[in-house]
Short mmCIF file of C-alpha atoms (C1' of nucleotides) in Angstrom, two decimals:
data_model
loop_
_atom_site.label_atom_id
_atom_site.label_comp_id
_atom_site.label_asym_id
_atom_site.label_seq_id
_atom_site.Cartn_x
_atom_site.Cartn_y
_atom_site.Cartn_z
CA MET M 1 13.30 31.14 -14.26
CA ASN M 2 14.09 31.12 -17.95
CA ARG M 3 10.61 29.97 -18.70
CA LEU M 4 9.99 31.56 -22.01
CA GLN M 5 13.40 31.40 -23.60
CA ALA M 6 13.45 30.67 -27.32
CA CYS M 7 15.24 27.53 -28.35
CA PRO M 8 17.02 27.50 -31.72
CA ALA M 9 16.09 23.90 -32.55
CA ALA M 10 12.54 24.35 -31.30
CA ALA M 11 10.59 22.21 -33.71
CA ALA M 12 12.87 19.24 -33.06
CA ARG M 13 12.76 19.06 -29.25
CA CYS M 14 9.56 17.13 -28.85
CA SER M 15 10.25 14.50 -31.46
CA LYS M 16 13.56 13.74 -29.79
CA CYS M 17 12.01 13.76 -26.34
CA ALA M 18 13.24 11.12 -23.93
CA VAL M 19 9.72 10.44 -22.71
CA ARG M 20 7.96 10.72 -26.05
CA ARG M 21 6.20 7.38 -25.51
CA LEU M 22 5.34 7.84 -21.83
CA ALA M 23 4.11 11.38 -21.36
CA ILE M 24 0.78 12.87 -22.31
CA CYS M 25 2.20 13.71 -25.77
CA ALA M 26 2.28 10.00 -26.60
CA ALA M 27 -1.32 10.56 -27.70
CA LEU M 28 -0.23 12.91 -30.48
CA GLU M 29 0.93 11.97 -33.96
CA GLU M 30 4.50 12.83 -34.82
CA SER M 31 3.20 15.45 -37.21
CA ASP M 32 1.28 17.31 -34.49
CA LEU M 33 4.16 17.50 -32.06
CA GLY M 34 5.08 20.93 -33.36
CA GLU M 35 2.10 22.41 -31.58
CA MET M 36 3.43 21.20 -28.26
CA ASP M 37 6.93 22.26 -29.13
CA GLU M 38 5.69 25.78 -29.68
CA ILE M 39 4.19 26.21 -26.24
CA MET M 40 6.66 24.07 -24.32
CA THR M 41 9.68 25.25 -22.35
CA HIS M 42 12.36 23.25 -20.61
CA LYS M 43 13.30 23.81 -17.02
CA HIS M 44 16.15 22.47 -14.94
CA LEU M 45 16.01 22.01 -11.18
CA ASP M 46 18.89 21.10 -8.91
CA ALA M 47 18.29 18.58 -6.15
CA GLY M 48 16.27 20.20 -3.40
CA GLN M 49 14.94 23.06 -5.52
CA VAL M 50 11.27 23.91 -5.24
CA LEU M 51 9.16 23.64 -8.38
CA LEU M 52 5.92 24.88 -6.89
CA LEU M 53 4.23 25.35 -3.54
CA GLU M 54 0.77 24.45 -2.35
CA GLY M 55 -1.47 27.41 -3.06
CA ASP M 56 0.60 28.73 -5.98
CA TYR M 57 -1.31 29.90 -9.00
CA ALA M 58 -1.49 26.89 -11.29
CA ALA M 59 0.00 28.39 -14.42
CA TYR M 60 1.70 25.27 -15.76
CA VAL M 61 1.43 21.57 -16.12
CA ALA M 62 4.70 19.69 -16.34
CA ASN M 63 6.15 16.48 -17.67
CA VAL M 64 9.22 15.01 -16.05
CA LEU M 65 11.98 14.35 -18.56
CA LYS M 66 14.80 13.35 -16.24
CA GLY M 67 15.39 13.05 -12.52
CA ALA M 68 12.79 12.82 -9.77
CA LEU M 69 10.53 15.03 -7.71
CA LYS M 70 8.41 14.55 -4.64
CA VAL M 71 4.88 15.89 -4.42
CA PHE M 72 3.58 16.54 -0.92
CA LYS M 73 1.21 18.37 1.38
CA SER M 74 2.18 19.82 4.72
CA LEU M 75 0.40 20.85 7.88
CA PRO M 76 1.12 24.18 9.55
CA ASP M 77 3.28 22.50 12.18
CA GLY M 78 5.51 20.88 9.58
CA ARG M 79 4.15 17.35 9.44
CA THR M 80 4.38 16.36 5.81
CA GLN M 81 2.82 13.68 3.69
CA LEU M 82 4.24 12.63 0.34
CA LEU M 83 1.58 12.11 -2.30
CA ARG M 84 3.59 11.09 -5.32
CA ILE M 85 7.06 10.47 -6.61
CA LEU M 86 7.47 11.84 -10.09
CA LEU M 87 9.84 10.06 -12.43
CA PRO M 88 10.54 10.51 -16.15
CA GLY M 89 7.29 10.39 -18.11
CA ASP M 90 5.12 11.39 -15.16
CA PHE M 91 2.65 14.20 -15.42
CA LEU M 92 2.07 16.94 -12.88
CA GLY M 93 -0.57 19.56 -12.71
CA ALA M 94 -4.18 20.50 -12.81
CA THR M 95 -6.00 21.73 -15.86
CA SER M 96 -9.09 23.17 -14.27
CA ARG M 97 -8.05 24.34 -10.84
CA ASP M 98 -6.66 27.77 -10.12
CA HIS M 99 -4.16 26.72 -7.51
CA TYR M 100 -1.96 23.73 -6.84
CA GLY M 101 -3.14 21.62 -3.94
CA TYR M 102 0.37 20.37 -3.13
CA SER M 103 4.03 21.30 -3.31
CA ALA M 104 6.68 19.77 -5.53
CA VAL M 105 10.42 19.65 -4.89
CA ALA M 106 13.22 18.06 -6.92
CA LEU M 107 14.84 15.02 -5.30
CA THR M 108 17.71 14.94 -7.77
CA ASP M 109 18.84 17.05 -10.70
CA THR M 110 15.76 17.23 -12.80
CA GLU M 111 14.65 18.23 -16.28
CA LEU M 112 11.09 19.25 -16.91
CA CYS M 113 8.92 20.15 -19.85
CA LEU M 114 6.56 22.95 -18.84
CA LEU M 115 3.29 23.56 -20.63
CA PRO M 116 1.43 26.74 -19.79
CA HIS M 117 -2.14 26.06 -18.88
CA ARG M 118 -4.04 28.32 -21.31
CA PRO M 119 -2.16 27.46 -24.51
CA LEU M 120 -2.36 23.78 -23.61
CA VAL M 121 -6.12 23.93 -23.24
CA SER M 122 -6.25 25.56 -26.67
CA VAL M 123 -4.42 22.62 -28.18
CA PHE M 124 -7.13 20.40 -26.73
CA GLN M 125 -9.61 21.85 -29.23
CA ALA M 126 -7.73 20.63 -32.27
CA HIS M 127 -6.55 17.44 -30.58
CA PRO M 128 -9.15 15.78 -28.38
CA GLU M 129 -6.84 12.79 -28.14
CA LEU M 130 -4.46 14.97 -26.12
CA GLU M 131 -7.22 15.97 -23.73
CA GLU M 132 -8.19 12.32 -23.43
CA SER M 133 -4.59 11.52 -22.57
CA VAL M 134 -4.44 14.22 -19.91
CA ARG M 135 -7.68 12.93 -18.46
CA ALA M 136 -6.30 9.42 -18.40
CA HIS M 137 -3.18 10.61 -16.57
CA ILE M 138 -5.32 12.43 -14.00
CA GLU M 139 -7.48 9.35 -13.52
CA ASP M 140 -4.35 7.27 -12.98
CA GLU M 141 -3.26 9.79 -10.40
CA LEU M 142 -6.65 9.52 -8.72
CA ALA M 143 -6.45 5.75 -8.66
CA GLU M 144 -2.98 6.01 -7.12
CA ALA M 145 -4.21 8.41 -4.45
CA GLN M 146 -7.14 6.13 -3.62
CA GLU M 147 -4.83 3.14 -3.37
CA GLN M 148 -2.68 5.19 -1.00
CA VAL M 149 -5.74 5.99 1.13
CA LEU M 150 -6.52 2.29 1.43
CA SER M 151 -2.92 1.50 2.22
CA ILE M 152 -2.43 4.17 4.88
CA GLY M 153 -5.91 3.82 6.31
CA ARG M 154 -6.09 0.06 6.61
CA LYS M 155 -2.76 -1.69 6.18
CA THR M 156 -0.10 -2.49 8.73
CA ALA M 157 3.37 -1.02 8.43
CA LEU M 158 4.78 -4.23 6.95
CA GLU M 159 1.99 -4.44 4.39
CA ARG M 160 2.56 -0.84 3.36
CA VAL M 161 6.30 -1.28 2.95
CA ALA M 162 5.85 -4.51 1.02
CA GLY M 163 3.27 -2.81 -1.20
CA PHE M 164 5.55 0.13 -1.74
CA LEU M 165 8.39 -2.11 -2.88
CA LEU M 166 6.07 -3.95 -5.26
CA ALA M 167 4.78 -0.69 -6.67
CA ARG M 168 8.31 0.54 -7.30
CA ARG M 169 9.08 -2.76 -8.95
CA GLN M 170 6.01 -2.53 -11.17
CA HIS M 171 7.00 0.98 -12.17
CA ALA M 172 10.51 -0.10 -13.06
CA LEU M 173 9.13 -2.95 -15.16
CA ARG M 174 6.76 -0.62 -16.94
CA VAL M 175 9.37 1.95 -17.91
CA GLY M 176 12.04 -0.63 -18.54
CA ASN M 177 14.44 0.16 -15.69
CA SER M 178 16.54 -2.37 -13.87
CA VAL M 179 14.45 -4.54 -11.56
CA ASP M 180 16.87 -7.24 -10.52
CA PRO M 181 18.61 -4.88 -8.27
CA LEU M 182 16.10 -2.06 -7.97
CA LYS M 183 17.23 1.40 -6.93
CA LEU M 184 14.71 3.16 -4.70
CA PRO M 185 14.33 6.84 -5.47
CA LEU M 186 13.50 7.74 -1.84
CA THR M 187 15.34 7.65 1.46
CA ARG M 188 13.88 5.70 4.37
CA SER M 189 12.46 8.87 5.81
CA GLU M 190 10.83 9.84 2.52
CA ILE M 191 9.35 6.37 2.23
CA GLY M 192 7.98 6.95 5.72
CA GLU M 193 6.49 10.26 4.66
CA TYR M 194 4.86 8.51 1.72
CA LEU M 195 3.45 5.63 3.76
CA GLY M 196 2.40 7.55 6.85
CA LEU M 197 5.14 5.93 8.95
CA THR M 198 8.38 7.00 10.62
CA THR M 199 11.90 6.37 9.31
CA GLU M 200 12.50 3.86 12.07
CA THR M 201 9.40 1.84 11.30
CA VAL M 202 10.28 1.70 7.61
CA SER M 203 13.78 0.59 8.46
CA ARG M 204 12.50 -2.11 10.80
CA CYS M 205 10.09 -3.39 8.16
CA MET M 206 12.86 -3.53 5.59
CA THR M 207 14.96 -5.51 8.04
CA ARG M 208 12.05 -7.86 8.70
CA LEU M 209 11.58 -8.47 4.99
CA LYS M 210 15.29 -9.08 4.65
CA THR M 211 15.29 -11.45 7.63
CA LYS M 212 12.38 -13.36 6.09
CA GLY M 213 14.51 -13.70 2.96
CA VAL M 214 11.92 -12.02 0.75
CA ILE M 215 14.28 -9.25 -0.28
CA SER M 216 17.99 -8.54 -0.02
CA LEU M 217 19.56 -5.18 0.69
CA ALA M 218 22.95 -4.32 -0.73
CA PRO M 219 25.21 -3.93 2.33
CA GLY M 220 26.00 -0.28 2.77
CA HIS M 221 23.52 0.75 0.08
CA ALA M 222 20.12 0.71 1.65
CA GLU M 223 18.49 2.01 -1.52
CA ILE M 224 19.44 -1.04 -3.58
CA VAL M 225 16.88 -3.81 -3.24
CA THR M 226 16.84 -7.31 -4.70
CA PHE M 227 13.60 -9.25 -4.87
CA ASN M 228 14.02 -12.87 -3.84
CA ASP M 229 10.38 -13.89 -3.69
CA VAL M 230 7.90 -11.57 -5.35
CA GLU M 231 4.94 -13.83 -4.69
CA ARG M 232 5.64 -13.98 -0.98
CA LEU M 233 6.14 -10.22 -0.94
CA SER M 234 2.82 -9.84 -2.67
CA ASP M 235 1.13 -11.96 -0.01
CA LEU M 236 2.73 -9.85 2.70
CA ALA M 237 1.39 -6.74 0.97
CA SER M 238 -2.25 -7.92 1.12
CA ALA M 239 -2.63 -6.59 -2.35
CA GLY M 240 -5.53 -7.13 -4.69
CA VAL M 241 -9.24 -6.88 -5.06
CA PRO M 242 -11.28 -9.15 -2.77
CA ALA M 243 -12.48 -12.42 -4.24
CA MET Y 1 -31.51 -3.54 -13.94
CA ASN Y 2 -33.83 -1.50 -16.16
CA ARG Y 3 -30.91 0.39 -17.53
CA LEU Y 4 -32.10 1.14 -21.00
CA GLN Y 5 -35.79 1.60 -20.46
CA ALA Y 6 -37.41 4.30 -22.56
CA CYS Y 7 -39.02 7.15 -20.72
CA PRO Y 8 -42.08 8.78 -22.24
CA ALA Y 9 -41.19 12.33 -21.17
CA ALA Y 10 -37.56 11.87 -22.14
CA ALA Y 11 -36.65 15.29 -23.44
CA ALA Y 12 -37.91 16.97 -20.30
CA ARG Y 13 -36.10 14.98 -17.63
CA CYS Y 14 -32.77 16.81 -17.67
CA SER Y 15 -34.18 20.30 -17.65
CA LYS Y 16 -36.25 19.46 -14.58
CA CYS Y 17 -33.30 17.71 -12.93
CA ALA Y 18 -32.91 18.25 -9.20
CA VAL Y 19 -29.16 18.64 -9.56
CA ARG Y 20 -29.17 20.61 -12.79
CA ARG Y 21 -26.87 23.26 -11.27
CA LEU Y 22 -24.53 20.92 -9.40
CA ALA Y 23 -23.75 18.01 -11.67
CA ILE Y 24 -21.49 17.87 -14.70
CA CYS Y 25 -24.40 18.95 -16.88
CA ALA Y 26 -24.30 22.39 -15.28
CA ALA Y 27 -21.71 23.15 -17.97
CA LEU Y 28 -24.27 22.67 -20.73
CA GLU Y 29 -26.71 25.24 -22.05
CA GLU Y 30 -30.38 24.48 -21.54
CA SER Y 31 -30.69 23.96 -25.27
CA ASP Y 32 -28.06 21.22 -25.33
CA LEU Y 33 -29.54 19.20 -22.50
CA GLY Y 34 -31.45 17.07 -24.94
CA GLU Y 35 -28.24 15.33 -25.93
CA MET Y 36 -27.76 14.18 -22.35
CA ASP Y 37 -31.37 13.26 -22.01
CA GLU Y 38 -31.06 10.96 -24.97
CA ILE Y 39 -28.24 8.86 -23.54
CA MET Y 40 -29.26 9.08 -19.87
CA THR Y 41 -31.19 6.52 -17.84
CA HIS Y 42 -32.48 6.73 -14.31
CA LYS Y 43 -31.78 4.08 -11.74
CA HIS Y 44 -33.12 3.54 -8.28
CA LEU Y 45 -31.26 1.76 -5.51
CA ASP Y 46 -32.61 0.73 -2.13
CA ALA Y 47 -30.49 1.27 0.93
CA GLY Y 48 -27.71 -1.30 0.96
CA GLN Y 49 -27.91 -2.16 -2.71
CA VAL Y 50 -24.69 -2.45 -4.67
CA LEU Y 51 -24.21 -0.10 -7.59
CA LEU Y 52 -20.88 -1.44 -8.73
CA LEU Y 53 -17.95 -3.49 -7.47
CA GLU Y 54 -14.25 -2.91 -7.67
CA GLY Y 55 -13.04 -4.53 -10.86
CA ASP Y 56 -16.37 -4.25 -12.71
CA TYR Y 57 -16.23 -3.17 -16.29
CA ALA Y 58 -16.65 0.61 -16.22
CA ALA Y 59 -19.59 0.97 -18.55
CA TYR Y 60 -21.22 3.98 -16.90
CA VAL Y 61 -20.58 7.21 -15.15
CA ALA Y 62 -23.28 8.34 -12.75
CA ASN Y 63 -24.66 11.46 -11.17
CA VAL Y 64 -26.43 11.23 -7.85
CA LEU Y 65 -29.89 12.77 -7.95
CA LYS Y 66 -31.17 11.80 -4.52
CA GLY Y 67 -29.95 9.81 -1.55
CA ALA Y 68 -26.41 8.84 -0.68
CA LEU Y 69 -23.81 6.23 -1.55
CA LYS Y 70 -20.50 5.17 -0.13
CA VAL Y 71 -17.49 4.53 -2.35
CA PHE Y 72 -14.88 2.21 -0.89
CA LYS Y 73 -12.04 -0.22 -1.44
CA SER Y 74 -11.61 -3.46 0.45
CA LEU Y 75 -8.79 -5.84 1.23
CA PRO Y 76 -9.20 -9.58 0.76
CA ASP Y 77 -9.66 -10.07 4.51
CA GLY Y 78 -12.53 -7.61 4.65
CA ARG Y 79 -10.88 -4.49 6.00
CA THR Y 80 -12.54 -1.65 4.15
CA GLN Y 81 -11.71 1.96 3.56
CA LEU Y 82 -14.31 4.51 2.49
CA LEU Y 83 -13.06 6.85 -0.20
CA ARG Y 84 -16.03 9.12 -0.75
CA ILE Y 85 -19.57 9.81 0.26
CA LEU Y 86 -21.71 10.64 -2.73
CA LEU Y 87 -24.60 13.04 -2.26
CA PRO Y 88 -26.95 14.69 -4.73
CA GLY Y 89 -24.94 16.43 -7.45
CA ASP Y 90 -21.86 14.28 -6.98
CA PHE Y 91 -20.22 12.55 -9.88
CA LEU Y 92 -18.97 8.99 -9.98
CA GLY Y 93 -16.97 7.19 -12.56
CA ALA Y 94 -13.98 7.04 -14.77
CA THR Y 95 -13.93 8.07 -18.38
CA SER Y 96 -10.71 6.49 -19.54
CA ARG Y 97 -10.28 3.42 -17.39
CA ASP Y 98 -11.68 0.05 -18.26
CA HIS Y 99 -12.57 -1.01 -14.74
CA TYR Y 100 -13.74 0.66 -11.58
CA GLY Y 101 -11.08 0.88 -8.89
CA TYR Y 102 -13.63 0.88 -6.07
CA SER Y 103 -17.07 -0.34 -5.07
CA ALA Y 104 -20.17 1.76 -4.52
CA VAL Y 105 -23.16 0.93 -2.35
CA ALA Y 106 -26.29 2.93 -1.56
CA LEU Y 107 -26.53 4.19 2.02
CA THR Y 108 -30.17 5.22 1.67
CA ASP Y 109 -32.78 5.01 -1.05
CA THR Y 110 -31.03 6.56 -3.99
CA GLU Y 111 -31.80 7.93 -7.42
CA LEU Y 112 -29.06 8.02 -10.04
CA CYS Y 113 -28.62 9.33 -13.53
CA LEU Y 114 -26.52 6.86 -15.50
CA LEU Y 115 -24.55 7.90 -18.55
CA PRO Y 116 -23.02 5.14 -20.63
CA HIS Y 117 -19.35 5.71 -21.22
CA ARG Y 118 -19.13 5.61 -25.03
CA PRO Y 119 -22.07 7.84 -25.88
CA LEU Y 120 -20.92 10.31 -23.25
CA VAL Y 121 -17.48 10.56 -24.77
CA SER Y 122 -19.17 11.24 -28.10
CA VAL Y 123 -21.01 14.18 -26.61
CA PHE Y 124 -17.64 15.58 -25.56
CA GLN Y 125 -16.82 16.22 -29.22
CA ALA Y 126 -19.65 18.64 -29.75
CA HIS Y 127 -19.45 20.05 -26.24
CA PRO Y 128 -15.91 20.52 -24.97
CA GLU Y 129 -17.39 22.44 -22.02
CA LEU Y 130 -18.90 19.17 -20.82
CA GLU Y 131 -15.57 17.42 -21.03
CA GLU Y 132 -14.00 20.32 -19.15
CA SER Y 133 -16.65 19.93 -16.48
CA VAL Y 134 -16.01 16.22 -16.15
CA ARG Y 135 -12.31 16.91 -15.89
CA ALA Y 136 -12.97 19.50 -13.18
CA HIS Y 137 -15.05 17.00 -11.22
CA ILE Y 138 -12.30 14.40 -11.46
CA GLU Y 139 -9.71 16.93 -10.34
CA ASP Y 140 -11.89 17.80 -7.36
CA GLU Y 141 -12.10 14.13 -6.56
CA LEU Y 142 -8.32 13.89 -6.78
CA ALA Y 143 -7.88 16.87 -4.47
CA GLU Y 144 -10.28 15.25 -2.02
CA ALA Y 145 -8.36 11.97 -2.13
CA GLN Y 146 -5.06 13.77 -1.56
CA GLU Y 147 -6.52 15.67 1.36
CA GLN Y 148 -7.66 12.33 2.76
CA VAL Y 149 -4.15 10.93 2.38
CA LEU Y 150 -2.75 13.85 4.36
CA SER Y 151 -5.44 13.48 6.97
CA ILE Y 152 -5.08 9.73 7.48
CA GLY Y 153 -1.32 9.73 7.09
CA ARG Y 154 -0.47 12.59 9.40
CA LYS Y 155 -3.34 13.74 11.58
CA THR Y 156 -4.41 12.52 15.00
CA ALA Y 157 -7.84 10.98 15.50
CA LEU Y 158 -9.26 14.18 16.95
CA GLU Y 159 -7.92 16.26 14.08
CA ARG Y 160 -9.42 13.86 11.56
CA VAL Y 161 -12.83 13.87 13.19
CA ALA Y 162 -12.82 17.66 13.54
CA GLY Y 163 -11.79 17.97 9.89
CA PHE Y 164 -14.49 15.55 8.85
CA LEU Y 165 -17.18 17.57 10.63
CA LEU Y 166 -15.94 20.78 9.03
CA ALA Y 167 -15.92 19.17 5.60
CA ARG Y 168 -19.51 17.99 6.05
CA ARG Y 169 -20.44 21.48 7.18
CA GLN Y 170 -18.76 23.02 4.13
CA HIS Y 171 -20.61 20.64 1.88
CA ALA Y 172 -23.96 21.48 3.47
CA LEU Y 173 -23.24 25.18 3.05
CA ARG Y 174 -22.31 24.71 -0.58
CA VAL Y 175 -25.41 22.78 -1.56
CA GLY Y 176 -27.69 24.80 0.71
CA ASN Y 177 -28.63 22.15 3.27
CA SER Y 178 -29.27 22.82 6.92
CA VAL Y 179 -26.07 23.55 8.81
CA ASP Y 180 -27.32 24.72 12.16
CA PRO Y 181 -28.22 21.26 13.11
CA LEU Y 182 -26.30 19.22 10.58
CA LYS Y 183 -27.34 15.67 9.80
CA LEU Y 184 -24.36 13.39 9.18
CA PRO Y 185 -24.91 10.91 6.35
CA LEU Y 186 -22.70 8.25 7.97
CA THR Y 187 -22.82 6.14 11.10
CA ARG Y 188 -19.92 6.29 13.54
CA SER Y 189 -18.50 3.12 12.09
CA GLU Y 190 -18.68 4.47 8.54
CA ILE Y 191 -17.00 7.67 9.67
CA GLY Y 192 -14.31 5.42 11.11
CA GLU Y 193 -13.97 3.59 7.82
CA TYR Y 194 -13.60 6.93 6.08
CA LEU Y 195 -11.01 8.30 8.50
CA GLY Y 196 -8.97 5.15 9.06
CA LEU Y 197 -10.21 4.80 12.64
CA THR Y 198 -12.49 2.48 14.60
CA THR Y 199 -16.07 3.21 15.65
CA GLU Y 200 -15.00 3.55 19.26
CA THR Y 201 -12.29 6.07 18.51
CA VAL Y 202 -14.69 8.19 16.44
CA SER Y 203 -17.22 8.03 19.23
CA ARG Y 204 -14.65 9.06 21.82
CA CYS Y 205 -13.50 11.97 19.67
CA MET Y 206 -17.08 13.13 19.25
CA THR Y 207 -17.53 12.98 22.98
CA ARG Y 208 -14.32 14.95 23.50
CA LEU Y 209 -15.49 17.64 21.10
CA LYS Y 210 -18.82 17.75 22.89
CA THR Y 211 -17.11 17.95 26.29
CA LYS Y 212 -14.97 20.82 25.02
CA GLY Y 213 -18.19 22.56 24.05
CA VAL Y 214 -17.16 22.86 20.40
CA ILE Y 215 -20.13 20.86 19.15
CA SER Y 216 -23.38 19.56 20.60
CA LEU Y 217 -24.95 16.21 19.86
CA ALA Y 218 -28.70 15.78 19.91
CA PRO Y 219 -29.36 13.33 22.78
CA GLY Y 220 -30.40 10.02 21.36
CA HIS Y 221 -29.61 11.14 17.81
CA ALA Y 222 -25.88 10.85 17.36
CA GLU Y 223 -26.09 11.86 13.72
CA ILE Y 224 -27.39 15.37 14.49
CA VAL Y 225 -24.56 17.80 15.18
CA THR Y 226 -24.68 21.45 16.16
CA PHE Y 227 -21.59 23.61 15.70
CA ASN Y 228 -20.98 25.85 18.69
CA ASP Y 229 -17.53 27.16 17.76
CA VAL Y 230 -16.44 26.64 14.19
CA GLU Y 231 -13.20 28.54 14.61
CA ARG Y 232 -12.11 26.41 17.53
CA LEU Y 233 -13.11 23.30 15.62
CA SER Y 234 -11.03 24.51 12.73
CA ASP Y 235 -8.01 24.95 15.02
CA LEU Y 236 -8.52 21.45 16.36
CA ALA Y 237 -8.57 20.16 12.79
CA SER Y 238 -5.12 21.58 11.95
CA ALA Y 239 -6.53 22.56 8.61
CA GLY Y 240 -4.95 24.77 6.04
CA VAL Y 241 -1.85 25.36 3.99
CA PRO Y 242 1.30 26.16 5.96
CA ALA Y 243 2.18 29.83 6.36
"C1'" DC U 1 -42.11 -5.84 24.36
"C1'" DG U 2 -38.38 -8.52 22.32
"C1'" DT U 3 -34.84 -7.90 19.01
"C1'" DC U 4 -31.67 -5.43 16.17
"C1'" DT U 5 -28.62 -1.80 15.12
"C1'" DC U 6 -26.04 1.93 16.63
"C1'" DA U 7 -23.57 4.60 20.07
"C1'" DT U 8 -21.08 5.14 24.25
"C1'" DT U 9 -17.88 4.01 27.80
"C1'" DG U 10 -14.37 1.31 30.26
"C1'" DA U 11 -10.17 -1.69 30.72
"C1'" DG U 12 -6.33 -3.41 28.94
"C1'" DC U 13 -3.25 -4.44 24.81
"C1'" DT U 14 -0.27 -3.60 20.96
"C1'" DA U 15 1.56 -1.53 16.83
"C1'" DT U 16 3.89 2.19 15.96
"C1'" DA U 17 5.96 6.55 17.57
"C1'" DT U 18 9.51 8.63 20.19
"C1'" DC U 19 13.96 9.08 22.12
"C1'" DA U 20 18.59 7.69 22.00
"C1'" DA U 21 22.90 5.40 20.68
"C1'" DC U 22 25.71 3.96 17.24
"C1'" DA U 23 27.25 2.60 12.54
"C1'" DT U 24 28.17 3.61 7.77
"C1'" DC U 25 28.95 6.25 3.82
"C1'" DC U 26 30.55 10.32 1.48
"C1'" DG U 27 32.46 14.52 0.59
"C1'" DT U 28 35.82 18.00 2.10
"C1'" DG U 29 39.96 19.83 3.45
"C1'" DG U 30 44.28 19.22 5.60
"C1'" DC N 1 46.19 9.57 2.17
"C1'" DC N 2 43.67 10.32 6.34
"C1'" DA N 3 40.67 12.90 9.71
"C1'" DC N 4 36.46 14.99 10.28
"C1'" DG N 5 31.52 16.23 9.97
"C1'" DG N 6 27.03 15.62 8.23
"C1'" DA N 7 23.77 12.87 6.11
"C1'" DT N 8 21.47 8.45 6.38
"C1'" DG N 9 20.32 3.97 8.29
"C1'" DT N 10 19.87 0.53 11.92
"C1'" DT N 11 18.76 -1.06 16.33
"C1'" DG N 12 17.20 -0.84 21.16
"C1'" DA N 13 14.32 0.85 25.08
"C1'" DT N 14 10.29 2.99 26.31
"C1'" DA N 15 5.89 5.66 25.73
"C1'" DT N 16 1.38 6.19 23.93
"C1'" DA N 17 -2.45 6.77 20.64
"C1'" DG N 18 -5.60 4.14 19.03
"C1'" DC N 19 -7.27 -0.78 18.76
"C1'" DT N 20 -9.66 -4.73 20.77
"C1'" DC N 21 -12.77 -6.76 23.69
"C1'" DA N 22 -16.64 -6.28 26.58
"C1'" DA N 23 -20.66 -4.33 28.84
"C1'" DT N 24 -24.46 -1.24 28.69
"C1'" DG N 25 -27.99 1.94 26.98
"C1'" DA N 26 -31.14 4.02 23.68
"C1'" DG N 27 -34.00 4.25 19.32
"C1'" DA N 28 -36.46 1.82 15.69
"C1'" DC N 29 -39.34 -1.59 14.12
"C1'" DG N 30 -42.19 -5.51 13.82
#
DNA sequence: CGTCTCATTGAGCTATATCAACATCCGTGG
DNA sequence: CCACGGATGTTGATATAGCTCAATGAGACG
């Protein structure tokens, strides 16, 4: 928990940041980055390590620099529901709630940029564009959650899986990752936890999509997906606003 | 669509507002209310009238003054999923998205306070506490959506219905409405659309709760619920953060 | 009083969960 | 290099929660 360690090259960290153009700081001019640098700390998590638990005091917001985390809620009996997958550039945290409403655990080795709540809110005063950016990220998160409600509440298993694949594809396009073979950041069982399904159902849906020829799965590497017919996949996902 | 009509008693409307202490404006001092009054317009909707549709240009945010609305998303084939029920004091809208991600329709005769996007954002500059309040409302909305994802993704029908009743009860307590007999703002089929269930399943769950003696339903008035054993209902809802 | 909407209840159906077997990959240690 | 064990994924057989379809009743409203 080396949260407040000094870093010799402090003023330079933010301007060299891997997610400079994706994270909330993208709203800031180069010249104002120093203010973030001052309050920011880096944190490393190994795969499986817990970042925060539901109910924890919400002292920090975080930006993902490298790796991946899952954000989830659990019921007392252990049933768990994934809410988000965090990848580089993604934002985590609440700025006006006392406690986190979810838990977050690293899926792989992960690097984070932690911003303590109070100092961050102070920066808002001088830089409304940063606050605007945080608000935009939260609104994106809300839109994602609402899309997930629609998906889990009203779509069939196949539609959900198809939609999930398309969403991963869109994300990869947006951040410039490989899309031709796409690497899924989640196991089948995690995909199930995200979509409100079981491992087996996810696996069966993947097989069905493969059988239909819409996607291909690298033999022996279930996490590598190739899209053969995005339009067809999109139809199968029942995506889109009604006419 | 008398959106921009002048109102003779303009400066007084906000200070007399029925939801003065609930809505985003609660963050403002009495003396600053005039700034809201200036940009605000009232709007009336009859039951069933559409306020906005998914994909509409997001020109306004709104506060509910009176009545009730449902917020929902639909699939092209008509399946629809309720996302929220808006009651007096509730906030609707996005401040940094171009288009609404959902539709909103009045459930009953409804009075709204509309705030056009751009002018509102201008008020933020002079009154960061207002922006903070908007952010807090959006974060509450996000927490609600994430709770809904957990509920729909992982809970049984009975748990969802029990949780729904408790949430309505909590809301009534918070805003000071009657709780002893509680009046539900939704029909069985709307409750189903909110919980990812069918009318029949909601009805059966209600009956089961009644049979268990946990609630009572006013004969001939299915929307009037009495809570006989809140603790038991809470157990049945599998609520709460894991130990 | 019809007629409409809403709620309830029953009977059967089906999508998905559950339980179980097996395959594959990967790392570890002999 | 190979044998082993533990994840992870796939597939099959069966169970079941919740859906669909259908009938009926009870208020509300003209």
